[in-house]
Short mmCIF file of C-alpha atoms and ligand atoms in Angstrom, two decimals:
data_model
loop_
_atom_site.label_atom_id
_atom_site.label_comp_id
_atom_site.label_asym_id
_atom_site.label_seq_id
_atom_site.Cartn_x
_atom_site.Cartn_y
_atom_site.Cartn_z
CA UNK A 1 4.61 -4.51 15.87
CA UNK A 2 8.37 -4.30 14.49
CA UNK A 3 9.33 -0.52 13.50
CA UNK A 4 7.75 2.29 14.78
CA UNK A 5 8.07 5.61 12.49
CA UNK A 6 5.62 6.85 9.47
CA UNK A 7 3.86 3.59 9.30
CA UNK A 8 4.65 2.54 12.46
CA UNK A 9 2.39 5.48 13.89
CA UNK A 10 -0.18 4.81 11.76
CA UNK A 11 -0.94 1.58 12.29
CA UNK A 12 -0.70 1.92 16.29
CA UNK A 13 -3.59 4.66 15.31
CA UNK A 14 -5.54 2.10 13.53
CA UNK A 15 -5.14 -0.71 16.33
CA UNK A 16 -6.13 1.63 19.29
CA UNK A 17 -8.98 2.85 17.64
CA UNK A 18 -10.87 -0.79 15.51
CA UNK A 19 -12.59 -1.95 18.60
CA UNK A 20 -13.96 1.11 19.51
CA UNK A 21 -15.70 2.32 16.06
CA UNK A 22 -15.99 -1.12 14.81
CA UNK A 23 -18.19 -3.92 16.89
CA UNK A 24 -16.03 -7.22 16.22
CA UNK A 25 -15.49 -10.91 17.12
CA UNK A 26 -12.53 -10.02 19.42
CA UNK A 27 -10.55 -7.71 21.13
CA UNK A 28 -6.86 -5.86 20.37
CA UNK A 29 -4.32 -5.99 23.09
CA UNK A 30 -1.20 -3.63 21.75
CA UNK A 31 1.00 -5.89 23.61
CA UNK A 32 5.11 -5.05 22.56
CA UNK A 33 6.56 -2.65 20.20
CA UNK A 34 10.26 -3.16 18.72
CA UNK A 35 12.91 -1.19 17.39
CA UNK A 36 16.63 -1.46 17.07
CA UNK A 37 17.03 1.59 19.51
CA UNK A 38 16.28 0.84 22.95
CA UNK A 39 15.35 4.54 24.58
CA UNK A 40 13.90 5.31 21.29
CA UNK A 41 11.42 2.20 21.12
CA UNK A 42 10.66 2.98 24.68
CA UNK A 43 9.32 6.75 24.03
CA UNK A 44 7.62 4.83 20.97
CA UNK A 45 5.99 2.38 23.14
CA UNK A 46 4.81 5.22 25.23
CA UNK A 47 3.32 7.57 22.67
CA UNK A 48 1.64 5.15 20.55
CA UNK A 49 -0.03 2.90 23.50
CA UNK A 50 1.92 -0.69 23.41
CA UNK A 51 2.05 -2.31 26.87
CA UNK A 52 5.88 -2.97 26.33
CA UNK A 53 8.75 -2.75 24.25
CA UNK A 54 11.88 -4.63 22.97
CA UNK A 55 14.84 -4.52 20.11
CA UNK A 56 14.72 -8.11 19.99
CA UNK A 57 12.21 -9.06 16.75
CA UNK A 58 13.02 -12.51 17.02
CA UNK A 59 12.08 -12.85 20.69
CA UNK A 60 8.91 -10.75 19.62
CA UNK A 61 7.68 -13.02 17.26
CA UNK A 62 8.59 -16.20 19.28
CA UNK A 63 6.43 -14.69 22.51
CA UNK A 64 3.29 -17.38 24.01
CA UNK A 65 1.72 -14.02 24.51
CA UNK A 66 1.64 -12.51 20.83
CA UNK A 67 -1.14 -13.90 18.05
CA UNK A 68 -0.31 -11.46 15.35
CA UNK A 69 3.02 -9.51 14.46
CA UNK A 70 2.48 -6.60 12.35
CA UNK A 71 5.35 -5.66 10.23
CA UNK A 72 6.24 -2.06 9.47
CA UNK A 73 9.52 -1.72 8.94
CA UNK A 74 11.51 -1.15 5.31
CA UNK A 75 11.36 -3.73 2.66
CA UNK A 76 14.78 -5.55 3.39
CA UNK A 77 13.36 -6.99 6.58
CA UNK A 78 9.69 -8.03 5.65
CA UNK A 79 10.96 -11.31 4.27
CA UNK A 80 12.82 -12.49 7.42
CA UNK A 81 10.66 -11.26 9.84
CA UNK A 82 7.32 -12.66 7.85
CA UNK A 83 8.69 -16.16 7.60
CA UNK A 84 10.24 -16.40 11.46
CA UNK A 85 6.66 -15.09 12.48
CA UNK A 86 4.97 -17.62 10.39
CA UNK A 87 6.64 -20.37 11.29
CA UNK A 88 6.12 -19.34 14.75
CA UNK A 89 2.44 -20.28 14.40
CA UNK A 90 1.89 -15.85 14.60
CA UNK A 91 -0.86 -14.07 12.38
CA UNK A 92 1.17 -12.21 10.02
CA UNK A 93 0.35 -8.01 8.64
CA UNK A 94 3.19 -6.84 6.72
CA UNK A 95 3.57 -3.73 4.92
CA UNK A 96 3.74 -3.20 0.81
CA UNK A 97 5.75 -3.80 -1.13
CA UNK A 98 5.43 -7.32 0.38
CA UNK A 99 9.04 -7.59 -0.62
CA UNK A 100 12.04 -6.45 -2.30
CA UNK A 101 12.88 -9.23 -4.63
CA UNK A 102 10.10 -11.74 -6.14
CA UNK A 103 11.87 -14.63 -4.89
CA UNK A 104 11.70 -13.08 -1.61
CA UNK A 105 7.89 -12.40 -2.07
CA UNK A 106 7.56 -16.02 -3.65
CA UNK A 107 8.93 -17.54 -0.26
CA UNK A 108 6.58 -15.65 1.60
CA UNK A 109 3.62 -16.76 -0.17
CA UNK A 110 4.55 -20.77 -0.43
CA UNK A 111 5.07 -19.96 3.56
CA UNK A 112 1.70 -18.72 3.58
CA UNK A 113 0.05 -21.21 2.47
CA UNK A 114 1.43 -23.19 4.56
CA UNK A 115 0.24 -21.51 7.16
CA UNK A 116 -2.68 -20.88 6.32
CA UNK A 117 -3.82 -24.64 5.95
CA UNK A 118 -3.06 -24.30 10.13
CA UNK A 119 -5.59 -21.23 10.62
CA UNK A 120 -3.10 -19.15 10.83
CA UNK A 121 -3.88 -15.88 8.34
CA UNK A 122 -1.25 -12.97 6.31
CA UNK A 123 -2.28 -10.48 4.50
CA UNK A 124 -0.31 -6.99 3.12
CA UNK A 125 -1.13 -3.86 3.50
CA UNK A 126 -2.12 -2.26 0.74
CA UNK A 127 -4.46 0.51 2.64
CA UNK A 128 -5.90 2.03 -0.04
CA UNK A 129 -8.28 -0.08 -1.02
CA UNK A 130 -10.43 0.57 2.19
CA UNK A 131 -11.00 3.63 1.10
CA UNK A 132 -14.53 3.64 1.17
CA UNK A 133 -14.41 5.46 -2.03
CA UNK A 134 -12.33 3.06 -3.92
CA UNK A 135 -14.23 -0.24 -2.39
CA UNK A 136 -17.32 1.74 -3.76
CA UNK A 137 -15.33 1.93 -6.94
CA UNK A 138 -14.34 -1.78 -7.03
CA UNK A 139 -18.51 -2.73 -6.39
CA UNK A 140 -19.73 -0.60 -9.29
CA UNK A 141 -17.57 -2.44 -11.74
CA UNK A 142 -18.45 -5.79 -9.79
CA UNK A 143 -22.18 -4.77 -10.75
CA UNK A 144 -21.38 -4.09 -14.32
CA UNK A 145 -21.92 -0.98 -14.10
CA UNK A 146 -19.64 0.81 -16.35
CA UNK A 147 -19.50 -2.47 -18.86
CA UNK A 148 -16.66 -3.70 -20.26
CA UNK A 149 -13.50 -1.88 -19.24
CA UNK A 150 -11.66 -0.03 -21.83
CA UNK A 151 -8.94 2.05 -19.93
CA UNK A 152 -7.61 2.37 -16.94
CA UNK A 153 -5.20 6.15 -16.42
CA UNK A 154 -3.68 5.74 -12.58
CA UNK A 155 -0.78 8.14 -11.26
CA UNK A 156 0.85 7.98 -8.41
CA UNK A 157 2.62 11.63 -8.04
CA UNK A 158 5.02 13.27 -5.27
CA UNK A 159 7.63 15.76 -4.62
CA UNK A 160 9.48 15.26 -1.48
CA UNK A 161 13.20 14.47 -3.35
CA UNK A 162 12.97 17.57 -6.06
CA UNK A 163 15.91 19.23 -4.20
CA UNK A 164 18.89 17.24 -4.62
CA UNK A 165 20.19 17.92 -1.28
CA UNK A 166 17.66 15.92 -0.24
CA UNK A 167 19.81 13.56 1.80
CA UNK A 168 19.80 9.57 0.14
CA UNK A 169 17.65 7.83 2.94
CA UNK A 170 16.66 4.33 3.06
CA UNK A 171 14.24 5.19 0.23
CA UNK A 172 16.58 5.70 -2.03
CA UNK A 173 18.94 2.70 -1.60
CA UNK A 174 17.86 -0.73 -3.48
CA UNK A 175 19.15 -3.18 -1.20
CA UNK A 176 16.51 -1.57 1.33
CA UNK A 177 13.93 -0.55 -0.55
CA UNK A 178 14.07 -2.87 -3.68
CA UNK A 179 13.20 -0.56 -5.63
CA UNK A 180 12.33 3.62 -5.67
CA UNK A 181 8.89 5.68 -6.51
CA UNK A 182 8.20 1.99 -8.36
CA UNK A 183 8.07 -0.32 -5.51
CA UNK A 184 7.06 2.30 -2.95
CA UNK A 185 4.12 4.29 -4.69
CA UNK A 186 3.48 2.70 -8.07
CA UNK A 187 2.71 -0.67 -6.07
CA UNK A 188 0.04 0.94 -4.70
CA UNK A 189 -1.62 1.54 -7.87
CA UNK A 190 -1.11 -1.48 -9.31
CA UNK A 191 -2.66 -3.05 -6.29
CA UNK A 192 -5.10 -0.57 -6.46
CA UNK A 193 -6.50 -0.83 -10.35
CA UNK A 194 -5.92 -5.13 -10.55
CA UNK A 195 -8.10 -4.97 -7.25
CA UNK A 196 -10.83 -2.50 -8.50
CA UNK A 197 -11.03 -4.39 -12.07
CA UNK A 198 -10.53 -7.55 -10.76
CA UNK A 199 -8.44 -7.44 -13.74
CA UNK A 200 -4.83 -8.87 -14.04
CA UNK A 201 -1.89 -7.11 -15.63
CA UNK A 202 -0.86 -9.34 -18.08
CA UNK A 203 2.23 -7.30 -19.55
CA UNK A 204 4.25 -3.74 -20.03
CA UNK A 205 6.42 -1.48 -21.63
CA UNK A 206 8.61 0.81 -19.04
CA UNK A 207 10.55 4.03 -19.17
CA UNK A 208 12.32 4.74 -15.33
CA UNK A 209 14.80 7.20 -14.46
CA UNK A 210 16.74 8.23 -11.94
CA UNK A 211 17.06 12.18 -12.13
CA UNK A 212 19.50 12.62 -9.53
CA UNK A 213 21.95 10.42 -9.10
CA UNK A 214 24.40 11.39 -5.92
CA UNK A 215 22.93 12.91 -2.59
CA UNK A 216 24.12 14.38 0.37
CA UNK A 217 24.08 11.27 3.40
CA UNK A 218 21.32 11.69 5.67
CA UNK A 219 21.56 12.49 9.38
CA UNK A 220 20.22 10.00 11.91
CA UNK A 221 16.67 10.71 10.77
CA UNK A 222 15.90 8.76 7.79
CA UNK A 223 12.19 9.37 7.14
CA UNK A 224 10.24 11.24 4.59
CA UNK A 225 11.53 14.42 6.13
CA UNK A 226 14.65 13.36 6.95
CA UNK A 227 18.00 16.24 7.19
CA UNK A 228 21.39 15.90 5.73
CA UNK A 229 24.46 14.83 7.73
CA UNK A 230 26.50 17.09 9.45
CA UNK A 231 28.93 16.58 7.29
CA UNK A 232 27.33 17.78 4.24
CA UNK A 233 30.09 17.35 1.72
CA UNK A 234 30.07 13.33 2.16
CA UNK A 235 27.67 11.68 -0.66
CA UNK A 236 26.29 8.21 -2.02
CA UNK A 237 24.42 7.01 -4.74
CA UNK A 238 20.72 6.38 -5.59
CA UNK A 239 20.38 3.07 -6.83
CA UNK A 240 16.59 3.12 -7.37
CA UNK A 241 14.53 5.07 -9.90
CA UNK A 242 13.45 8.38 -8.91
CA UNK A 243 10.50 7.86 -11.68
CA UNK A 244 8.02 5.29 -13.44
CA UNK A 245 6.10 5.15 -16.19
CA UNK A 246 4.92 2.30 -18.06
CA UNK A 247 1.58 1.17 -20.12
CA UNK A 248 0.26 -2.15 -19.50
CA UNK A 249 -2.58 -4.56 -20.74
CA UNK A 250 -4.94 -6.45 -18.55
CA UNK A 251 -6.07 -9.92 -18.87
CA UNK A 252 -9.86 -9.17 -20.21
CA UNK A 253 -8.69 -6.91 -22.69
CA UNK A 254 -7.97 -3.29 -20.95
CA UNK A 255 -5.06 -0.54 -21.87
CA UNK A 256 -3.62 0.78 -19.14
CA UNK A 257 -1.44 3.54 -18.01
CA UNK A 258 0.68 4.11 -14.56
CA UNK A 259 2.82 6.78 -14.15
CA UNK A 260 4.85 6.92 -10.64
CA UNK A 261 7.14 9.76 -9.67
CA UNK A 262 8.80 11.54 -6.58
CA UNK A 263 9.70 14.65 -9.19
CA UNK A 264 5.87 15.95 -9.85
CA UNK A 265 6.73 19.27 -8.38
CA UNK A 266 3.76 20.64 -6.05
CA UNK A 267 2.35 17.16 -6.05
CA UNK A 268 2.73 16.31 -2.58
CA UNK A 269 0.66 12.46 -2.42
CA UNK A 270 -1.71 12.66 -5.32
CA UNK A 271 -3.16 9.59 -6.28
CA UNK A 272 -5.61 9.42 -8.66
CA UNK A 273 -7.59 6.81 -10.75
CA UNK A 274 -9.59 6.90 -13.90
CA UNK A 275 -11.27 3.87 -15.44
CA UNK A 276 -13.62 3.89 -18.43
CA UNK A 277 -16.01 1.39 -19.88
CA UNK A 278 -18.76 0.57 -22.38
CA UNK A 279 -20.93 2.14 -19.91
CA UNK A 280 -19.64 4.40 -17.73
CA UNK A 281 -16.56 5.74 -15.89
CA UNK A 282 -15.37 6.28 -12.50
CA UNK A 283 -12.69 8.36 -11.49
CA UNK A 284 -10.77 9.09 -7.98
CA UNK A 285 -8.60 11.36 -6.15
CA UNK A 286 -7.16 10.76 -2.67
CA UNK A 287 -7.06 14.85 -2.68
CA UNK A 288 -10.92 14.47 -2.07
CA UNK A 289 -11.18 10.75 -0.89
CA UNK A 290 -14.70 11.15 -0.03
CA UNK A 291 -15.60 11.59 -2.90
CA UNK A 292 -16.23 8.88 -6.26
CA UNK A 293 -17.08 10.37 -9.56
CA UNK A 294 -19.32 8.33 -11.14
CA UNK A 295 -20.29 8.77 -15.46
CA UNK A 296 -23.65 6.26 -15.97
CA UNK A 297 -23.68 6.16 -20.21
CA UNK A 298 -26.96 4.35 -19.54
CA UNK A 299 -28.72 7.64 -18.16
CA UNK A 300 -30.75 9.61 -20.70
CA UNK A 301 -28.70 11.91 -23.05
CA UNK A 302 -30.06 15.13 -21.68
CA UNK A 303 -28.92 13.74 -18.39
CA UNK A 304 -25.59 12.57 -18.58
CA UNK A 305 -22.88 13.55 -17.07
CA UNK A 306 -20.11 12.90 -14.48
CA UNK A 307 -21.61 12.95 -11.25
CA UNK A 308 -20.07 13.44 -7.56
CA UNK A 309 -21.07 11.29 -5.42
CA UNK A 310 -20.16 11.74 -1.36
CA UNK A 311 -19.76 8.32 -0.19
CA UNK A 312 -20.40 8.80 3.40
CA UNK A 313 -23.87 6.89 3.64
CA UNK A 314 -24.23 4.18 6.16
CA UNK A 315 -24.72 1.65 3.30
CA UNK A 316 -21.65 2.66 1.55
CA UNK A 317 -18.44 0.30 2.22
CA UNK A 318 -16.96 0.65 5.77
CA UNK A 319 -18.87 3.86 6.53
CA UNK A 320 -21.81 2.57 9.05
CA UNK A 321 -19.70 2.69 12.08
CA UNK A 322 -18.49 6.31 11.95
CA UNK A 323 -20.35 9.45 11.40
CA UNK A 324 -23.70 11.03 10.03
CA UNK A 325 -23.59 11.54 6.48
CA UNK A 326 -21.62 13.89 5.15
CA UNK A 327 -19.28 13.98 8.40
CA UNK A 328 -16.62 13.01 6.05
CA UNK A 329 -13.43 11.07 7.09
CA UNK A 330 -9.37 11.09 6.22
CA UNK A 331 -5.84 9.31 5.75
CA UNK A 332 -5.67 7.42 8.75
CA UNK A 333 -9.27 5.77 8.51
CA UNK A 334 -8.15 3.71 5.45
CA UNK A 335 -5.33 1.88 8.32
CA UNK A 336 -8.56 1.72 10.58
CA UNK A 337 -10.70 -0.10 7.73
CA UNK A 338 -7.53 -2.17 7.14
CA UNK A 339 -7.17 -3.82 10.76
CA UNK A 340 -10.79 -4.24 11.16
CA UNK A 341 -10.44 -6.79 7.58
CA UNK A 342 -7.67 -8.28 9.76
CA UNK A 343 -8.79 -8.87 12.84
CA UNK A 344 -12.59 -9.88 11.40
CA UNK A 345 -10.70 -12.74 9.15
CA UNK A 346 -8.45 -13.89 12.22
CA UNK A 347 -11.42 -14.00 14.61
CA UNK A 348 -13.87 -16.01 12.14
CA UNK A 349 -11.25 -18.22 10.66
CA UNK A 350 -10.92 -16.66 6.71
CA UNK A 351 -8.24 -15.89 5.02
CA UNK A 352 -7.78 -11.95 5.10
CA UNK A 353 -7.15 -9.84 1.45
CA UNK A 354 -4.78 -8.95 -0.47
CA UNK A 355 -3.08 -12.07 0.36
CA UNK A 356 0.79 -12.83 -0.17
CA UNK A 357 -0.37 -14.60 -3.02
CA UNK A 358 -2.20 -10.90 -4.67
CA UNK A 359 0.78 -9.08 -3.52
CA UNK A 360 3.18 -11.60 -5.09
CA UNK A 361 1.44 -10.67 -8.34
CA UNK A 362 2.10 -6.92 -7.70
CA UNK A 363 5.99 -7.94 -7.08
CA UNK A 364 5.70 -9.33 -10.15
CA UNK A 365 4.85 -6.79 -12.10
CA UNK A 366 7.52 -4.43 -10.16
CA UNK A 367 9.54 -7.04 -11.59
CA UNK A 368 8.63 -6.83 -15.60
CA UNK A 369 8.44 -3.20 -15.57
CA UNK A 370 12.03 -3.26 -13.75
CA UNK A 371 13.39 -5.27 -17.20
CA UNK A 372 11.48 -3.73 -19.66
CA UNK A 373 12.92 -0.25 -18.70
CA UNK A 374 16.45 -2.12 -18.57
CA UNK A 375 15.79 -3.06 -22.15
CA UNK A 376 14.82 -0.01 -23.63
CA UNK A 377 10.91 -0.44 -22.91
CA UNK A 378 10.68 -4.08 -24.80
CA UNK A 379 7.56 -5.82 -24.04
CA UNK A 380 8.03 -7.81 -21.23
CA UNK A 381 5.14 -10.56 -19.43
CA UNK A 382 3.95 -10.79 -16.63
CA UNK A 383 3.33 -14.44 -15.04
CA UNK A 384 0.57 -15.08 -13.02
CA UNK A 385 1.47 -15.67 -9.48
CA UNK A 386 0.33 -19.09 -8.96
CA UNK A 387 2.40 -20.10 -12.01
CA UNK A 388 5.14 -18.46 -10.32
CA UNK A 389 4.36 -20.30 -6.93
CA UNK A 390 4.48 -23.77 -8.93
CA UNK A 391 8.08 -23.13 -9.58
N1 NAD B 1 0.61 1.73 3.18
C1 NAD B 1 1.18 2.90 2.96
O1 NAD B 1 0.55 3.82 2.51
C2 NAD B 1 2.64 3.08 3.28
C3 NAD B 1 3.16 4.38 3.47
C4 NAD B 1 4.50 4.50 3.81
C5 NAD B 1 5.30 3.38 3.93
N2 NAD B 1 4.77 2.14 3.72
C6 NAD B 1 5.62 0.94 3.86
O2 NAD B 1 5.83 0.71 5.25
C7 NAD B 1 7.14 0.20 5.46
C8 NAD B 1 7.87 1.13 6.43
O3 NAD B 1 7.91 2.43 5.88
P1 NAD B 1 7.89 3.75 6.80
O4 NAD B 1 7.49 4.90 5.94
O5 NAD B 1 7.12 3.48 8.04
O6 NAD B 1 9.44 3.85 7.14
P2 NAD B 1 10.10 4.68 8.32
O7 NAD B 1 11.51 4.94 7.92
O8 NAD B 1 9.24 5.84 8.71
O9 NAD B 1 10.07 3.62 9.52
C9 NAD B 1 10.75 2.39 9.46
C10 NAD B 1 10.85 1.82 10.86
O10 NAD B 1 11.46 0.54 10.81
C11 NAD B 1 12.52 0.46 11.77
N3 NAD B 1 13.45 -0.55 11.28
C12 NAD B 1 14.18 -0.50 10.14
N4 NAD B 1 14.90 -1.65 10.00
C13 NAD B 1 14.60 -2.41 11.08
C14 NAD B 1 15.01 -3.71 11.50
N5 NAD B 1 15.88 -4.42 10.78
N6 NAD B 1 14.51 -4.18 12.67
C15 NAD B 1 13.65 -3.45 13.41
N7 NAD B 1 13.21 -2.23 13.04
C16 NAD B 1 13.68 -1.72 11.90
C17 NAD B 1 13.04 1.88 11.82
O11 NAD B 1 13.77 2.12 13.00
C18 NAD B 1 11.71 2.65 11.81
O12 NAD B 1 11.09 2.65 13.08
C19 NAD B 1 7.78 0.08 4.09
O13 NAD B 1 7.59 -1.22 3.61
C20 NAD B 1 6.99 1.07 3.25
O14 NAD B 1 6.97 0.74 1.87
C21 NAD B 1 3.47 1.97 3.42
#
């Protein structure tokens, strides 16, 4: 694993914990962690549970004794470290956005490929989709169950950079994050809606804006609760939006809406998705992830209405292996879910999901809402990935 903060932690969670809830094909060892700070990597490597440590990625991902290199660090690495593991023969997890440019994610999807005609696997991690609640989501419109899709209403809304003293961390700076509440939570969305329609976004029209646009530097903590420098009168620029909003249309005929922000005051991680059809609707809410609601227009009149279901049944997606009904679970499951996807493709020889290739397609459209709001909200198209592969 390469980085070792917010996602860092999460992941180590979800690696320690897969073979013991889930019964699978083979075993995790957590063999080396790596960071650029030595006695920092080593308290890492401690607290988390990795066997060993190092601030050398390159050696990392060169090791006899690694399969897989996870990557969690911030977007301006993912392509280097992606395509030196890769070539290195290594199973490859990186974190969204896959990149920070779509040539960047292009290279890492030809590389791939590549790869992947040698058994060796990649995948991204856009968690959210194991939650069971949104897998749920993604097999009642599978089914048909809510017809042909009409809308789809997904927001994406935080808080943590209303106060501009908020100090201009790594999240705020394009060349390391490629882009701001866009790239970081609005990816997740988009992921999250073309997954559960199996729909395509085919094109957009974008406002962003950047609402504050010099902030205090950051002290030596860059996270999401990171504290200002010392020297509090020093100050640098945001280069990324602050806020997204753009509508889209999907390739079998859906409106859509996304809306993206890190100014919803009180909104501290509030994702929430709303899709209507010919026959029904399904709505959810991370707030209450256990939860789907579920409006069946095919139930009789005097009946209808939107109902809440709890999806913690053995038969409903990923749920068997933890608790009785109704035990519900959290956050960190959906990382859990994630590496048990992983490690099942590696072990039985398939290609894991979302692939480079699907998050290439999420880069993409990044991409087209980044130049529509450049030019005042004119249409802009969204190529399919493999067209953009042939290139
Ligand atoms: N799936 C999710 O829900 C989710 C949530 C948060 C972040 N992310 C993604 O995870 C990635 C990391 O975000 P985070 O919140 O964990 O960031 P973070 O700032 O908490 O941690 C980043 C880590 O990477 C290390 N690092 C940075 N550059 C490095 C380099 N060149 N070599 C080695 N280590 C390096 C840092 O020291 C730190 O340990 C980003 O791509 C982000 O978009 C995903």
């Amino acid at each position: 694993m390469i980085g070792y903060s917010f996602m860092g932690a999460a992941h180590s969670q979800a690696w320690r914990t897969v073979n013991r809830v889930y019964d699978l094909p083979a075993r995790v060892r957590m063999a080396k962690i790596c960071g650029r700070d030595a006695a920092k990597v080593a308290e890492a490597a401690d607290r988390l549970g990795w066997d060993a440590h190092t601030t050398d990625w390159r050696a990392l991902v060169n090791s006899d004794d690694i399969d897989v290199v996870d990557i969690c660090t911030p977007g301006d690495s993912h392509a280097e470290i992606a395509l030196a593991a890769l070539a290195a023969g290594k199973h490859v997890i990186c974190e969204k956005p896959l990149a920070n440019t779509v040539d960047e994610a292009r290279a890492m999807t030809a590389a791939a490929a590549t790869a992947a005609a040698a058994g060796v696997r990649s995948m991204c991690g856009f968690n959210y989709r194991r939650v069971p609640a949104v897998a749920l989501m993604r097999q009642l419109v599978a089914e048909g169950r809510l017809g042909t899709i009409r809308h789809v209403r997904a927001t994406y809304l935080q808080d943590w950079i209303v106060d501009p003293q908020f100090p201009l961390v790594w999240r705020l700076e394009k060349d390391k994050a490629g882009s701001g509440a866009l790239g970081d939570i609005g990816a997740h969305i988009i992921d999250l809606t073309q997954y559960v329609t199996g729909q395509r976004i085919t094109g957009v029209s974008a406002v962003t804006e950047t609402f504050v646009k010099e902030r205090p530097l950051p002290g030596a903590s860059s996270g999401l609760a990171a504290e200002v420098d010392g020297d509090a009168t020093a100050t640098g620029t945001v280069t990324v939006d602050d806020a997204a909003i753009f509508v889209a249309r999907l390739d079998d005929g859906a409106l859509a809406t996304y809306e993206a922000t890190r100014f919803a005051t009180g909104r501290k991680n509030a994702l929430r998705v709303e899709i209507n059809g010919s026959l029904g609707s399904v709505v959810f809410d991370l707030e209450r992830l256990n939860e789907l609601e579920f409006y069946d227009a095919t139930r009789p009149t005097a009946e209808q209405g939107f109902a809440r279901i709890l999806v913690t049944e053995a038969e409903h997606p990923y749920m068997a292996a933890w608790w009785p009904p109704g035990h519900i679970i959290g956050y960190e499951h959906s990382f859990t879910h994630e590496m048990r996807d992983f490690v099942e493709a590696v072990a039985t020889g398939v290609d894991p999901t979302p692939s480079f290739a699907d998050a290439l397609q999420v880069q993409l459209v990044l991409d087209a809402v980044t130049r529509s709001a450049e030019c005042g909200s004119q249409w802009t198209d969204v190529e399919p990935a493999l067209a953009a592969l042939a290139v």
